[in-house]
Amino acid sequence: NLLDVARQDPELSLAVILFERAGLEDIFECPGPFTAQMPVNSAIENIDASLMDFLLQPENQDELRNLLLYHVLPGRLLTSDLQPGEVETLFTNNYVDVSLNPTMFNTATVITADVPACNGIINTIDQVLTFLPPSTFYQLEALFDARRIAISLTDFFLSVPTGPSMSPTISPTVSPTTASPSRGPTNLPT
């Protein structure tokens, strides 16, 4: 099936892991047919780390699942059969924009086309497809960067000791028998 074929390509190892984490092995076991656009490892590595951390949290499995379903088209669509325009994905009511010469899905270029499997075909692509406009996706990545910074700052401030018993204060004691603490040269008259 599609996932078994993808497992044989070392350049798709991260895509396979994501499809498994999203619990999508079952859709590839059914008869299909499907056309899967699978991002190569370098494409997945380019996703902002904070966004990837978010997608990999168990409570966000639906978001990961939707993102990956956006990479799968119903039917066996060879690149030679594609027409320019929108094609529906398995992520309900969401479409990818197909363009030709070179073959692209949204802004992702097909690297290897029409890899056969018993229940469909795989196209490897150079980018992760998003169902958000690119500017919105980058804003979302920036939001996760800001969230990561805020969490880091919060962690930092929560780790700083506070309170009178936690912050020692050193104050010089001046007695008539000791000289006053030196503050460097002064221009005061003597």
Tab-separated table of C-alpha atoms in Angstrom:
chain	number	residue	atom	x	y	z
A	1	ASN	CA	0.000	0.000	0.000
A	2	LEU	CA	1.009	3.670	-0.148
A	3	LEU	CA	2.557	3.758	3.312
A	4	ASP	CA	4.523	0.544	2.699
A	5	VAL	CA	5.958	2.015	-0.503
A	6	ALA	CA	6.790	5.278	1.307
A	7	ARG	CA	8.588	3.315	4.055
A	8	GLN	CA	11.011	2.022	1.414
A	9	ASP	CA	12.144	5.554	0.503
A	10	PRO	CA	14.549	7.009	3.108
A	11	GLU	CA	13.654	10.532	1.900
A	12	LEU	CA	10.076	9.981	3.123
A	13	SER	CA	10.905	8.662	6.604
A	14	LEU	CA	9.629	11.792	8.381
A	15	ALA	CA	6.406	11.837	6.343
A	16	VAL	CA	5.805	8.202	7.285
A	17	ILE	CA	6.328	9.024	10.969
A	18	LEU	CA	3.840	11.911	10.747
A	19	PHE	CA	1.198	9.790	8.986
A	20	GLU	CA	1.617	7.137	11.673
A	21	ARG	CA	1.470	9.727	14.515
A	22	ALA	CA	-1.745	11.077	13.005
A	23	GLY	CA	-3.268	7.592	13.028
A	24	LEU	CA	-3.687	7.546	9.252
A	25	GLU	CA	-2.290	4.066	8.564
A	26	ASP	CA	-5.873	2.808	8.289
A	27	ILE	CA	-6.766	4.937	5.262
A	28	PHE	CA	-3.841	3.503	3.337
A	29	GLU	CA	-4.890	-0.062	4.132
A	30	CYS	CA	-8.273	0.354	2.467
A	31	PRO	CA	-8.633	-0.141	-1.285
A	32	GLY	CA	-8.507	3.534	-2.260
A	33	PRO	CA	-7.312	4.511	-4.753
A	34	PHE	CA	-5.492	7.600	-3.504
A	35	THR	CA	-2.905	10.045	-4.771
A	36	ALA	CA	-0.597	11.040	-1.923
A	37	GLN	CA	1.676	14.083	-2.081
A	38	MET	CA	4.409	13.199	0.392
A	39	PRO	CA	6.868	15.891	1.465
A	40	VAL	CA	10.515	14.820	1.534
A	41	ASN	CA	12.413	15.006	4.818
A	42	SER	CA	14.017	18.389	4.038
A	43	ALA	CA	10.541	19.898	3.526
A	44	ILE	CA	9.374	18.662	6.918
A	45	GLU	CA	12.590	19.817	8.578
A	46	ASN	CA	11.817	23.352	7.334
A	47	ILE	CA	8.653	23.565	9.435
A	48	ASP	CA	9.095	25.842	12.431
A	49	ALA	CA	10.054	23.747	15.467
A	50	SER	CA	7.347	25.311	17.649
A	51	LEU	CA	4.666	24.525	15.105
A	52	MET	CA	5.941	20.953	14.761
A	53	ASP	CA	5.956	20.566	18.568
A	54	PHE	CA	2.346	21.788	18.606
A	55	LEU	CA	1.286	19.344	15.870
A	56	LEU	CA	2.950	16.411	17.631
A	57	GLN	CA	1.148	16.938	20.946
A	58	PRO	CA	-1.415	14.128	21.461
A	59	GLU	CA	-4.192	16.671	22.065
A	60	ASN	CA	-3.495	18.197	18.622
A	61	GLN	CA	-3.732	14.944	16.650
A	62	ASP	CA	-6.779	16.257	14.744
A	63	GLU	CA	-4.789	19.247	13.457
A	64	LEU	CA	-1.961	16.969	12.314
A	65	ARG	CA	-4.466	14.597	10.737
A	66	ASN	CA	-6.156	17.439	8.814
A	67	LEU	CA	-2.820	18.779	7.607
A	68	LEU	CA	-1.851	15.337	6.284
A	69	LEU	CA	-5.272	14.594	4.767
A	70	TYR	CA	-4.749	17.791	2.785
A	71	HIS	CA	-1.842	15.949	1.102
A	72	VAL	CA	-4.058	13.095	-0.146
A	73	LEU	CA	-6.385	13.243	-3.144
A	74	PRO	CA	-9.163	10.754	-3.834
A	75	GLY	CA	-8.479	8.609	-6.910
A	76	ARG	CA	-5.386	7.545	-8.827
A	77	LEU	CA	-4.296	10.770	-10.559
A	78	LEU	CA	-1.202	10.363	-12.683
A	79	THR	CA	0.628	13.635	-13.266
A	80	SER	CA	0.036	13.169	-17.010
A	81	ASP	CA	-3.724	13.184	-16.309
A	82	LEU	CA	-3.757	16.333	-14.167
A	83	GLN	CA	-5.385	19.510	-15.380
A	84	PRO	CA	-4.604	22.977	-14.008
A	85	GLY	CA	-7.046	24.118	-11.341
A	86	GLU	CA	-8.397	23.031	-8.001
A	87	VAL	CA	-8.596	19.396	-6.907
A	88	GLU	CA	-10.426	18.291	-3.762
A	89	THR	CA	-8.386	16.646	-0.991
A	90	LEU	CA	-9.411	14.128	1.666
A	91	PHE	CA	-9.519	17.053	4.118
A	92	THR	CA	-13.190	17.782	3.491
A	93	ASN	CA	-14.037	20.898	1.474
A	94	ASN	CA	-10.384	21.810	0.967
A	95	TYR	CA	-8.681	21.964	-2.388
A	96	VAL	CA	-5.121	22.080	-3.702
A	97	ASP	CA	-4.285	24.195	-6.688
A	98	VAL	CA	-2.632	22.174	-9.454
A	99	SER	CA	-0.343	23.794	-12.004
A	100	LEU	CA	1.709	22.165	-14.742
A	101	ASN	CA	5.181	22.568	-16.269
A	102	PRO	CA	6.505	21.956	-13.666
A	103	THR	CA	3.833	19.954	-11.865
A	104	MET	CA	2.971	21.728	-8.622
A	105	PHE	CA	0.438	21.372	-5.844
A	106	ASN	CA	-0.052	24.881	-4.424
A	107	THR	CA	3.572	26.061	-4.196
A	108	ALA	CA	5.120	22.588	-3.778
A	109	THR	CA	6.952	21.166	-6.774
A	110	VAL	CA	6.756	17.466	-7.568
A	111	ILE	CA	10.197	15.888	-7.254
A	112	THR	CA	9.319	12.284	-8.133
A	113	ALA	CA	5.996	11.583	-9.832
A	114	ASP	CA	3.660	8.622	-10.053
A	115	VAL	CA	5.343	6.100	-7.734
A	116	PRO	CA	2.934	3.130	-7.897
A	117	ALA	CA	1.360	1.288	-4.989
A	118	CYS	CA	-1.496	-1.222	-4.907
A	119	ASN	CA	-3.970	1.408	-3.721
A	120	GLY	CA	-2.740	4.526	-5.489
A	121	ILE	CA	0.316	6.566	-6.318
A	122	ILE	CA	2.787	8.781	-4.499
A	123	ASN	CA	4.253	12.068	-5.658
A	124	THR	CA	7.159	13.324	-3.581
A	125	ILE	CA	7.089	17.096	-3.111
A	126	ASP	CA	9.558	19.727	-1.921
A	127	GLN	CA	7.258	21.534	0.561
A	128	VAL	CA	4.628	20.731	3.145
A	129	LEU	CA	1.217	21.683	1.773
A	130	THR	CA	-0.868	23.997	3.908
A	131	PHE	CA	-4.546	24.696	3.543
A	132	LEU	CA	-3.883	28.210	4.808
A	133	PRO	CA	-2.635	30.922	2.479
A	134	PRO	CA	1.186	31.098	2.767
A	135	SER	CA	1.088	34.495	4.509
A	136	THR	CA	-1.308	33.123	7.155
A	137	PHE	CA	0.849	30.021	7.615
A	138	TYR	CA	3.939	32.183	8.179
A	139	GLN	CA	1.973	34.367	10.614
A	140	LEU	CA	1.031	31.183	12.470
A	141	GLU	CA	4.700	30.159	12.588
A	142	ALA	CA	5.560	33.644	13.935
A	143	LEU	CA	2.820	33.278	16.546
A	144	PHE	CA	4.365	29.998	17.702
A	145	ASP	CA	7.782	31.687	17.835
A	146	ALA	CA	6.288	34.424	20.025
A	147	ARG	CA	4.559	31.782	22.173
A	148	ARG	CA	7.853	29.901	22.607
A	149	ILE	CA	9.622	33.112	23.649
A	150	ALA	CA	6.832	33.972	26.101
A	151	ILE	CA	6.996	30.488	27.626
A	152	SER	CA	10.789	30.730	27.897
A	153	LEU	CA	10.525	34.100	29.642
A	154	THR	CA	7.826	32.796	31.965
A	155	ASP	CA	9.966	29.778	32.819
A	156	PHE	CA	12.912	32.091	33.475
A	157	PHE	CA	10.967	34.405	35.770
A	158	LEU	CA	9.386	31.492	37.604
A	159	SER	CA	12.847	30.100	38.290
A	160	VAL	CA	14.228	33.341	39.784
A	161	PRO	CA	14.008	33.280	43.602
A	162	THR	CA	11.901	36.038	45.109
A	163	GLY	CA	10.820	37.194	48.525
A	164	PRO	CA	12.792	38.551	51.480
A	165	SER	CA	14.183	35.197	52.548
A	166	MET	CA	15.228	34.289	48.985
A	167	SER	CA	17.151	37.404	47.945
A	168	PRO	CA	20.103	38.202	50.181
A	169	THR	CA	20.892	41.868	50.534
A	170	ILE	CA	24.418	43.009	51.233
A	171	SER	CA	24.630	46.437	52.744
A	172	PRO	CA	27.898	47.881	53.905
A	173	THR	CA	28.063	48.719	57.566
A	174	VAL	CA	29.798	51.944	58.377
A	175	SER	CA	30.931	52.438	61.920
A	176	PRO	CA	32.940	55.277	63.396
A	177	THR	CA	36.011	53.057	63.423
A	178	THR	CA	35.806	51.924	59.760
A	179	ALA	CA	36.313	54.001	56.688
A	180	SER	CA	33.371	54.564	54.422
A	181	PRO	CA	33.206	52.262	51.458
A	182	SER	CA	35.238	53.508	48.549
A	183	ARG	CA	33.289	54.720	45.545
A	184	GLY	CA	36.226	55.660	43.395
A	185	PRO	CA	37.647	59.119	42.856
A	186	THR	CA	35.475	62.069	43.658
A	187	ASN	CA	35.800	65.745	42.951
A	188	LEU	CA	34.457	66.796	46.301
A	189	PRO	CA	36.457	69.428	48.226
A	190	THR	CA	38.153	68.227	51.376
